[in-house]
Amino acid sequence: MSGREQAFITALRQIAGDPAARNLSDDAAVLPRPSGDLVLSHDIIVENVHYFPSDPPETVAQKLVGVNLSDLAAKGAKPIGALMGYSLGPDYKWDQAFLKGLESVCHQYNLPLLGGDTVAVPRHTGHFSAMTVIGLAPSCGVPDRRAAKEGDELWVTSPIGDAGFGLNLLKQKKNINHSAQEKLVQAYRSPEPRLKEGIWLAPHVHAMADISDGLLIDAERIANASGLAVRIRLDRVPLSSEAISCFGDTKSTRLQAVTAGDDYQLIMACAANKRQELLKLSKEKQFDLYRVGQLTAGSGLSLFYGAEPIKQPDRLGYLHG
Ligand SMILES: Nc1ncnc2c1ncn2[C@@H]1O[C@H](COP(=O)(O)OP(=O)(O)OP(=O)(O)O)[C@@H](O)[C@H]1O
Ligand SMILES: Cc1ncc(C[n+]2csc(CCOP(=O)(O)O)c2C)c(N)n1
Ligand SMILES: [Mg+2]
């Protein structure tokens, strides 16, 4: 988050005083209801900020739904509906292809589209779309980013960095002609929210979030929100075989992977005595879970490669503005 974005959200906190807003410090709001709490989140995506005008419109729809559902995944919530905001551009065909992608992704996640709003924008305004998603809270309670405890271990779902590497390939305007490159570009264009994993993990975690801006920055946010420090082991971060085959496994590729963002993996803080339980869960449910760090007393982030301390990168993640 840039200084300006940070200052704006700090100012919003004066307005968003309802406890359901969780002090605007979590991925989503949690609205208590007698029939079961609701989890609500909203994300906007903008051309040239979140995707390229040259990205297939079907994948822009997948990204819109994917990034929004990812916030529900991070709260262990089950999606029950969505509202969409849409900017109608000059290109009718683009809008038709977007709709095709939207229909397919809503079907994939069994997500009812309940309404929204459409505006025609002037020709040179960039395309954007927005979504509000509504989910049913897990019965164990909704994990909060502010609830990590001293001594907790930090875990992530896998892989980390693929989308950032895919973005790099597209920025370099390389021909994407290799299946490993295609997989990285696909991770960038069509993030897959970790909904099932979020539901399985919610009862076992103290705190959970999704990784949208970058592993380091999102880990630091959990630590800050919980009044703790965080230590991260760069060598333990899970890179995909495709990322390694395209970019190699060096400290510098690992630093890129943990600062690029767009991962939409889950990051969680869990009691150290839950380690075996988590490993058993990931084995039973067949998903990958990696222990990448620890929360300790104090504040701030420290980075290690094995036992060797690593200098913090200038940028811990993606910043707007
Ligand atoms: N315009 C806004 N009005 C009200 N609340 C906002 C606004 N922008 C951000 N927030 C709130 O501020 C907090 C931080 O926003 P941010 O966009 O960083 O959310 P996030 O879910 O952590 O990240 P991401 O958008 O990458 O999923 C969230 O609680 C969000 O709901
Ligand atoms: C064309 C292009 N350039 C850069 C990026 C990288 N990027 C943009 S926003 C963001 C964080 C999540 O967004 P938010 O914080 O708004 O939820 C990241 C990692 C991209 N995806 N596309
Ligand atoms: Mg989020």
mmCIF file of N, CA, C and O and ligand atoms in Angstrom, residues 1 5 42-53 55 63 67 71 163-164 167 170-171 188 210-214 218 221 259-264 315 317-320, ligand 2:
data_model
loop_
_atom_site.group_PDB
_atom_site.id
_atom_site.type_symbol
_atom_site.label_atom_id
_atom_site.label_comp_id
_atom_site.label_asym_id
_atom_site.label_seq_id
_atom_site.Cartn_x
_atom_site.Cartn_y
_atom_site.Cartn_z
ATOM 1 N N MET A 1 0.849 -1.194 0.000
ATOM 2 C CA MET A 1 0.000 0.000 0.000
ATOM 3 C C MET A 1 0.889 1.250 0.000
ATOM 4 O O MET A 1 1.835 1.318 0.769
ATOM 5 N N GLU A 5 -2.420 5.683 -0.231
ATOM 6 C CA GLU A 5 -3.469 4.683 0.004
ATOM 7 C C GLU A 5 -3.608 4.423 1.510
ATOM 8 O O GLU A 5 -4.715 4.356 2.050
ATOM 9 N N HIS A 42 -14.977 -6.485 -1.136
ATOM 10 C CA HIS A 42 -15.129 -5.772 -2.408
ATOM 11 C C HIS A 42 -13.758 -5.459 -2.971
ATOM 12 O O HIS A 42 -12.902 -4.929 -2.255
ATOM 13 N N ASP A 43 -13.536 -5.787 -4.232
ATOM 14 C CA ASP A 43 -12.267 -5.459 -4.905
ATOM 15 C C ASP A 43 -12.552 -4.911 -6.296
ATOM 16 O O ASP A 43 -13.432 -5.424 -6.994
ATOM 17 N N ILE A 44 -11.760 -3.916 -6.672
ATOM 18 C CA ILE A 44 -11.852 -3.329 -8.018
ATOM 19 C C ILE A 44 -10.635 -3.797 -8.807
ATOM 20 O O ILE A 44 -9.542 -3.885 -8.240
ATOM 21 N N ILE A 45 -10.793 -4.070 -10.090
ATOM 22 C CA ILE A 45 -9.604 -4.278 -10.932
ATOM 23 C C ILE A 45 -9.657 -3.327 -12.129
ATOM 24 O O ILE A 45 -10.725 -3.058 -12.681
ATOM 25 N N VAL A 46 -8.488 -2.805 -12.462
ATOM 26 C CA VAL A 46 -8.373 -1.717 -13.437
ATOM 27 C C VAL A 46 -7.335 -2.078 -14.503
ATOM 28 O O VAL A 46 -6.257 -2.571 -14.164
ATOM 29 N N GLU A 47 -7.683 -1.793 -15.738
ATOM 30 C CA GLU A 47 -6.773 -2.011 -16.870
ATOM 31 C C GLU A 47 -5.453 -1.263 -16.647
ATOM 32 O O GLU A 47 -5.454 -0.138 -16.152
ATOM 33 N N ASN A 48 -4.376 -1.876 -16.971
ATOM 34 C CA ASN A 48 -3.016 -1.334 -16.803
ATOM 35 C C ASN A 48 -2.556 -1.234 -15.349
ATOM 36 O O ASN A 48 -1.443 -0.797 -15.086
ATOM 37 N N VAL A 49 -3.448 -1.581 -14.417
ATOM 38 C CA VAL A 49 -3.034 -1.656 -13.005
ATOM 39 C C VAL A 49 -3.022 -3.128 -12.576
ATOM 40 O O VAL A 49 -2.032 -3.613 -12.032
ATOM 41 N N HIS A 50 -4.116 -3.808 -12.887
ATOM 42 C CA HIS A 50 -4.248 -5.217 -12.464
ATOM 43 C C HIS A 50 -4.122 -6.192 -13.630
ATOM 44 O O HIS A 50 -3.917 -7.377 -13.422
ATOM 45 N N TYR A 51 -4.341 -5.713 -14.831
ATOM 46 C CA TYR A 51 -4.260 -6.579 -16.026
ATOM 47 C C TYR A 51 -3.892 -5.711 -17.213
ATOM 48 O O TYR A 51 -3.951 -4.468 -17.143
ATOM 49 N N PHE A 52 -3.500 -6.376 -18.298
ATOM 50 C CA PHE A 52 -3.115 -5.652 -19.514
ATOM 51 C C PHE A 52 -4.303 -5.580 -20.468
ATOM 52 O O PHE A 52 -5.084 -6.533 -20.547
ATOM 53 N N PRO A 53 -4.403 -4.474 -21.222
ATOM 54 C CA PRO A 53 -5.476 -4.386 -22.224
ATOM 55 C C PRO A 53 -5.407 -5.556 -23.217
ATOM 56 O O PRO A 53 -6.413 -5.946 -23.792
ATOM 57 N N ASP A 55 -4.727 -8.646 -22.390
ATOM 58 C CA ASP A 55 -5.147 -9.909 -21.783
ATOM 59 C C ASP A 55 -6.513 -10.310 -22.361
ATOM 60 O O ASP A 55 -7.369 -9.435 -22.585
ATOM 61 N N LYS A 63 -10.185 -13.079 -13.408
ATOM 62 C CA LYS A 63 -9.397 -12.372 -12.386
ATOM 63 C C LYS A 63 -10.324 -11.635 -11.431
ATOM 64 O O LYS A 63 -10.144 -11.677 -10.214
ATOM 65 N N VAL A 67 -9.985 -12.792 -7.578
ATOM 66 C CA VAL A 67 -9.400 -11.970 -6.507
ATOM 67 C C VAL A 67 -10.437 -11.675 -5.424
ATOM 68 O O VAL A 67 -10.101 -11.562 -4.244
ATOM 69 N N ASP A 71 -10.573 -13.291 -1.033
ATOM 70 C CA ASP A 71 -10.782 -12.693 0.303
ATOM 71 C C ASP A 71 -11.746 -13.548 1.134
ATOM 72 O O ASP A 71 -11.582 -13.666 2.353
ATOM 73 N N ALA A 163 2.551 -15.870 -10.407
ATOM 74 C CA ALA A 163 1.868 -14.778 -11.104
ATOM 75 C C ALA A 163 2.841 -13.629 -11.379
ATOM 76 O O ALA A 163 2.820 -13.027 -12.461
ATOM 77 N N GLY A 164 3.702 -13.332 -10.412
ATOM 78 C CA GLY A 164 4.695 -12.266 -10.604
ATOM 79 C C GLY A 164 5.646 -12.604 -11.746
ATOM 80 O O GLY A 164 6.010 -11.731 -12.542
ATOM 81 N N LEU A 167 3.725 -12.113 -14.943
ATOM 82 C CA LEU A 167 3.650 -10.671 -15.249
ATOM 83 C C LEU A 167 4.961 -10.204 -15.886
ATOM 84 O O LEU A 167 4.959 -9.457 -16.870
ATOM 85 N N LEU A 170 5.125 -11.218 -19.491
ATOM 86 C CA LEU A 170 4.282 -10.383 -20.357
ATOM 87 C C LEU A 170 4.907 -8.998 -20.536
ATOM 88 O O LEU A 170 4.863 -8.427 -21.619
ATOM 89 N N LYS A 171 5.508 -8.465 -19.458
ATOM 90 C CA LYS A 171 6.137 -7.134 -19.553
ATOM 91 C C LYS A 171 7.307 -7.158 -20.529
ATOM 92 O O LYS A 171 7.566 -6.184 -21.218
ATOM 93 N N TYR A 188 -0.953 -15.581 -13.516
ATOM 94 C CA TYR A 188 -1.149 -14.119 -13.483
ATOM 95 C C TYR A 188 -2.564 -13.742 -13.929
ATOM 96 O O TYR A 188 -3.225 -12.924 -13.295
ATOM 97 N N ASP A 210 -5.146 -13.538 2.602
ATOM 98 C CA ASP A 210 -4.654 -14.004 1.311
ATOM 99 C C ASP A 210 -3.460 -13.144 0.921
ATOM 100 O O ASP A 210 -3.247 -12.062 1.463
ATOM 101 N N ILE A 211 -2.668 -13.683 0.007
ATOM 102 C CA ILE A 211 -1.480 -12.940 -0.434
ATOM 103 C C ILE A 211 -1.837 -12.246 -1.738
ATOM 104 O O ILE A 211 -1.900 -12.887 -2.790
ATOM 105 N N SER A 212 -2.123 -10.944 -1.654
ATOM 106 C CA SER A 212 -2.443 -10.195 -2.874
ATOM 107 C C SER A 212 -1.303 -9.246 -3.232
ATOM 108 O O SER A 212 -0.944 -9.105 -4.385
ATOM 109 N N ASP A 213 -0.714 -8.621 -2.238
ATOM 110 C CA ASP A 213 0.334 -7.622 -2.520
ATOM 111 C C ASP A 213 1.742 -8.224 -2.457
ATOM 112 O O ASP A 213 2.700 -7.611 -2.922
ATOM 113 N N GLY A 214 1.902 -9.379 -1.867
ATOM 114 C CA GLY A 214 3.220 -10.026 -1.777
ATOM 115 C C GLY A 214 3.355 -10.736 -0.441
ATOM 116 O O GLY A 214 2.836 -10.260 0.574
ATOM 117 N N ASP A 218 2.286 -9.002 3.102
ATOM 118 C CA ASP A 218 1.073 -9.540 3.733
ATOM 119 C C ASP A 218 1.406 -10.239 5.060
ATOM 120 O O ASP A 218 0.610 -10.189 5.999
ATOM 121 N N ARG A 221 1.784 -7.486 7.498
ATOM 122 C CA ARG A 221 0.470 -6.948 7.904
ATOM 123 C C ARG A 221 -0.161 -7.788 9.008
ATOM 124 O O ARG A 221 -0.759 -7.245 9.927
ATOM 125 N N THR A 259 7.900 -10.799 -3.152
ATOM 126 C CA THR A 259 7.523 -9.378 -3.170
ATOM 127 C C THR A 259 6.598 -9.017 -4.337
ATOM 128 O O THR A 259 6.106 -7.895 -4.397
ATOM 129 N N ALA A 260 6.368 -9.963 -5.266
ATOM 130 C CA ALA A 260 5.638 -9.610 -6.496
ATOM 131 C C ALA A 260 4.146 -9.420 -6.253
ATOM 132 O O ALA A 260 3.516 -8.529 -6.823
ATOM 133 N N GLY A 261 3.546 -10.282 -5.428
ATOM 134 C CA GLY A 261 2.097 -10.213 -5.216
ATOM 135 C C GLY A 261 1.333 -10.955 -6.297
ATOM 136 O O GLY A 261 1.929 -11.686 -7.120
ATOM 137 N N ASP A 262 -0.003 -10.790 -6.290
ATOM 138 C CA ASP A 262 -0.909 -11.473 -7.232
ATOM 139 C C ASP A 262 -0.950 -12.993 -7.029
ATOM 140 O O ASP A 262 -1.404 -13.724 -7.908
ATOM 141 N N ASP A 263 -0.481 -13.472 -5.864
ATOM 142 C CA ASP A 263 -0.429 -14.925 -5.658
ATOM 143 C C ASP A 263 -1.808 -15.523 -5.400
ATOM 144 O O ASP A 263 -2.117 -16.607 -5.861
ATOM 145 N N TYR A 264 -2.587 -14.841 -4.578
ATOM 146 C CA TYR A 264 -3.880 -15.343 -4.119
ATOM 147 C C TYR A 264 -3.760 -16.733 -3.498
ATOM 148 O O TYR A 264 -4.638 -17.576 -3.620
ATOM 149 N N ARG A 315 11.460 -2.920 -1.313
ATOM 150 C CA ARG A 315 10.011 -2.956 -1.439
ATOM 151 C C ARG A 315 9.542 -4.325 -0.963
ATOM 152 O O ARG A 315 10.023 -5.337 -1.457
ATOM 153 N N GLY A 317 6.473 -5.431 -1.181
ATOM 154 C CA GLY A 317 5.357 -5.932 -1.980
ATOM 155 C C GLY A 317 4.885 -4.865 -2.940
ATOM 156 O O GLY A 317 5.551 -3.827 -3.109
ATOM 157 N N TYR A 318 3.726 -5.124 -3.553
ATOM 158 C CA TYR A 318 3.195 -4.191 -4.545
ATOM 159 C C TYR A 318 2.568 -2.986 -3.843
ATOM 160 O O TYR A 318 1.812 -3.140 -2.894
ATOM 161 N N LEU A 319 2.901 -1.795 -4.307
ATOM 162 C CA LEU A 319 2.323 -0.583 -3.734
ATOM 163 C C LEU A 319 1.587 0.190 -4.818
ATOM 164 O O LEU A 319 2.123 0.385 -5.904
ATOM 165 N N HIS A 320 0.363 0.620 -4.496
ATOM 166 C CA HIS A 320 -0.383 1.456 -5.454
ATOM 167 C C HIS A 320 0.145 2.881 -5.405
ATOM 168 O O HIS A 320 0.459 3.400 -4.357
HETATM 169 C C1 LIG B 2 -0.447 -4.612 -15.545
HETATM 170 C C2 LIG B 2 -0.106 -5.020 -14.150
HETATM 171 N N1 LIG B 2 0.899 -4.398 -13.506
HETATM 172 C C3 LIG B 2 1.196 -4.732 -12.218
HETATM 173 C C4 LIG B 2 0.501 -5.723 -11.569
HETATM 174 C C5 LIG B 2 0.830 -6.103 -10.149
HETATM 175 N N2 LIG B 2 -0.213 -5.737 -9.204
HETATM 176 C C6 LIG B 2 -1.136 -4.800 -9.450
HETATM 177 S S1 LIG B 2 -2.209 -4.592 -8.174
HETATM 178 C C7 LIG B 2 -1.421 -5.771 -7.253
HETATM 179 C C8 LIG B 2 -1.842 -6.110 -5.840
HETATM 180 C C9 LIG B 2 -3.256 -6.536 -5.679
HETATM 181 O O1 LIG B 2 -4.142 -5.498 -6.003
HETATM 182 P P1 LIG B 2 -5.007 -4.710 -4.909
HETATM 183 O O2 LIG B 2 -4.062 -4.314 -3.774
HETATM 184 O O3 LIG B 2 -5.595 -3.540 -5.642
HETATM 185 O O4 LIG B 2 -6.052 -5.669 -4.456
HETATM 186 C C10 LIG B 2 -0.334 -6.295 -7.951
HETATM 187 C C11 LIG B 2 0.597 -7.327 -7.449
HETATM 188 C C12 LIG B 2 -0.543 -6.333 -12.277
HETATM 189 N N3 LIG B 2 -1.300 -7.280 -11.711
HETATM 190 N N4 LIG B 2 -0.815 -5.979 -13.577
#
